[in-house]
Amino acid sequence: MGVEEQGKKNGGDGGGTTNKYAVACSVIGSIISILMGYDTGVMSGAMLFIKEDLGTNDTQVQVLAGILNVCALAGSLTAGRVSDWVGRRRTISLAACIFLAGSVLMGLSPNFATLLAGRCVAGVGVGYALMIAPVYAAEIASADIRGSLTSLPEICISFGILIGYVSNYFLAKLPLVYGWRTMLGLGALPSAVLAIGVLAMPESPRWLVMQGRPDEALAVLRKVCNTVGEADVRLADIKSAAGFVEGDAASAPAPGSGGKGVLKEMFLHPTPTVRRVLVAALGIHFFQHLSGIEAVVLYTPRIFKAAGIATRSKILAATIGVGVTKTVFIMTAILLVDRVGRRPLYLSSLAGIVASLTCLGLGLTVIEHSPHGHGAPWAVVLAITTVFTFVASFSIGVGPITWAYSSEVWPLRLRAQGASIGVAINRIMNAGVSMTFVTLYKAITIGGAFFLFAGLAVVAATFFYFCCPETQGRPLEEIEEVFSQGWGARRRQQPSSLPVADSKA
């Protein structure tokens, strides 16, 4: 605590201003997430044209939609170890290169098999991107703006989805053989931009400390902190969390160790604190897609068609409205997450999701059981409106906070590989929903499918309330202490209300 107090005397609090360099680095690092969003958004419309051009059936459409997430699983499971080995910045560059190759392959694909192969390659890049972007932002940001910066990948995903929807609308006017290929091939552009932008980014100071390079870490911290005193305090906290003992060179982590032994510590011999972190960080990923967001975003055209919007141009125009809604409300979330806190925003978001899905299920059920599929006007309006309220509710809480929370709760030594496993679970759930939604709604009706998602959202709210304590405003090196308090320490706690360990985070 003495180090922290001394830092404040030297201006360690940074004067309450936001460091623009840290924000810029986080923004550049988050650009990689645009790729994931663009692919999801553009594929929702491209599938209409792929089916017409290549003659694919519903099973092939579901496989095409979900295979990216299956392959993202492979990428996410290896990304943590790779980022511990080569660094956060190089991992972002690697993700961009992999996605670039996949986008080119999809854009040039002459048949379904080649298209599927391109989706697989792009999926590996997506797995890397989803893991590394929030981790890099968390390790660059200070505690007071960490929630906003670690939410940036989610707004980039939403922006990518919006770009995908807009591309669908305008590129649909191209000849069939070129239209969908151009839609998918354009995903290479953000990769090229990132390949240039990443050169201006510093390495994560926390990774540098883990590699036994504290002098380089201090140089980075002096750029991303507002004062020298703040940089010194953050370096001392990071070194303590990494296991450095002052004056003992042997205590430094072995350079190039690459995160060995992390999985054993997490799964074979976890402490009670690590076990609670594991449950919270992996559980929040497990429940994110059980809210049904992937079903709504990826199959928006089908939902609007079921609601009574008939023409293809009107369906694609309506999906642009969904993309705009998603982006606007995630930007709102970024403004609120460090002021309101993670828990109030997340739980309020789930309340809106439950209400929206229930009303969406009701509207679609009434339409489906109406003569010739022409439902009462109120049911059509209800179904269309609640698609937008659902997307808004998800985007203001569950979407961004899942990535922010799961990237900040891990102790430094476990963060990269822990985040990697979280992304793997996220992709499994995403693939499960996207690859089974058509089959699900044919089995229990499309309205019944959304009633099911509403029930699962209630379960998600119960989990988050009891298992996920507030982390707002606490430095990364102190968050482990929050989880050491037990399952009962779930209500909002200010940084000063908990004891801070002197020797470890």
Phi, psi and omega in degrees: 000332180297322179297318182296317181295320179295322179297322181293326178295329181268014181087026183294345179279355176073010177071009177076009180261154180274132179282116186291329179293318178297320178297315181299318179298318179294321179297313180298316179296332182276347179304330180302331182287341176301327182299314179299313181295316180300316181299316180296313182294314184290328181291330180300323177271323182299329181299330177297321183276325177298318180299320180287320184282316185260354179067037181284151176263179183299323179296315179295323178298316179295320178295317180297321180291322187263344185295330178301320181286328175297316180286332175298332176301314178297319179295315183292325180291333179263341186297321181298313180294320179297317181291330174291333184273307187257349180107161183291317185295315180293330178292322175298317179297318179297318179300318180296319180294319180295316180293325177301315179297318180295319181295317178298317180297319178293321182292336181255004188294129179271346184207177184296320183297316179293320177300317179296320179297319178297321177297324179295315180297314178299325180299320177299317177297322178297318178301317176296316184296314183295331179280316193277329185298307179292329178294315179298315180298319180297323185277345177269324191282155170275165188298326187285342178237009185298320181300318179294315184287325178283349173273348181303320177304324180291322178291328175292322175299315180295320177296321177296320177299317179298315178300321178298317179297316180295319178300317178304314185296315185277322182282349176297342181281347178288161174304146186309318186293334181260332189303300185290331178292321177294319178305312184283324182292334180295345177298347179286337185296310178301329179296318180294320178298317182294323180302328177277314184296328183295339180294337181270359184268144173277164174284157177298126180297329180290322175294319180299319177296317179297337178270005180076030182236062184293332180294318177293323178297320180296321179298320178292316182299326179291341175275324185265357175253159183277336181221160177297320180299318178298319179297318180295318179296314181295322178296317179299318179295319180294317180297321178296316180294329181278353176098011176289139171247126185304125178085001181240097183296332182290345182280348182292148176299149180290123179303138178074014181294337173066024175075031180293143177084358183294314183296325177295318180295326182282318190249331182265319183227055181284143171284164177305322180295313179297324179296320179293319176299317181300313180297314182293311186291322180277326180295322181293327174289321181301318186274344186303311185274349173287353173285347178093010184298320182294323178297319182289313184291313186285328183248025177307315178303320180292322180294315179295324177296318178294332180279353175113002175277115194268311189281150182297320182294321179291322178297313181293325177294320179296324179293331175297320177300323177296317179296320178296316179300314181299316182293315182299316184284333174289323175298323176297318179299321180297326178286336187260333193298326180270356177256314183276323184108160183290313187295309180300320182290318182293314182291323175295321177300316180294326176298317177294324178296314180300313180296317182294315181294323178297315179291323177296316178299319179296312181299314181292326178294316178297316179298316184295327183265007177275154180301128177061020177074009178263095185280171176300144181306322181296325180290321178296313179298318180299314182297314182292317181297318185285342169299316181290319180292327177296311180299320178296315181297316179297317188288337182272354182212287187302319181298294184290324185290330176305314182285320180296311185294315185289341178270342185258342187278340183287140169298155185308314185294338183253354196298308187297311183284330174295315177297325179299316179292323177300316178296322178300315178296320178301317181289325177298314180293320178299312180296320180300317180289312185291330182271351182239355188298316180299315178296320181297311185286337173287333181277320185237014183076155183292325176294319178298325179298321181281333170297320178297314179298324178297318178296320179293329177294327175296318177297319179298319179296319179297316178300310185295322182298319186268337190246352187236099179288164180288139179238004183303130172078000181263134175303151181305323184288352180253350187293328178302327179295327178300317182284342178287348182282350179098173184295337182287343183274060186259339182283162184301131179228133178282156182307328184278352187271353179241149175292147180250126180293144183275328189252347179206160180270000000 
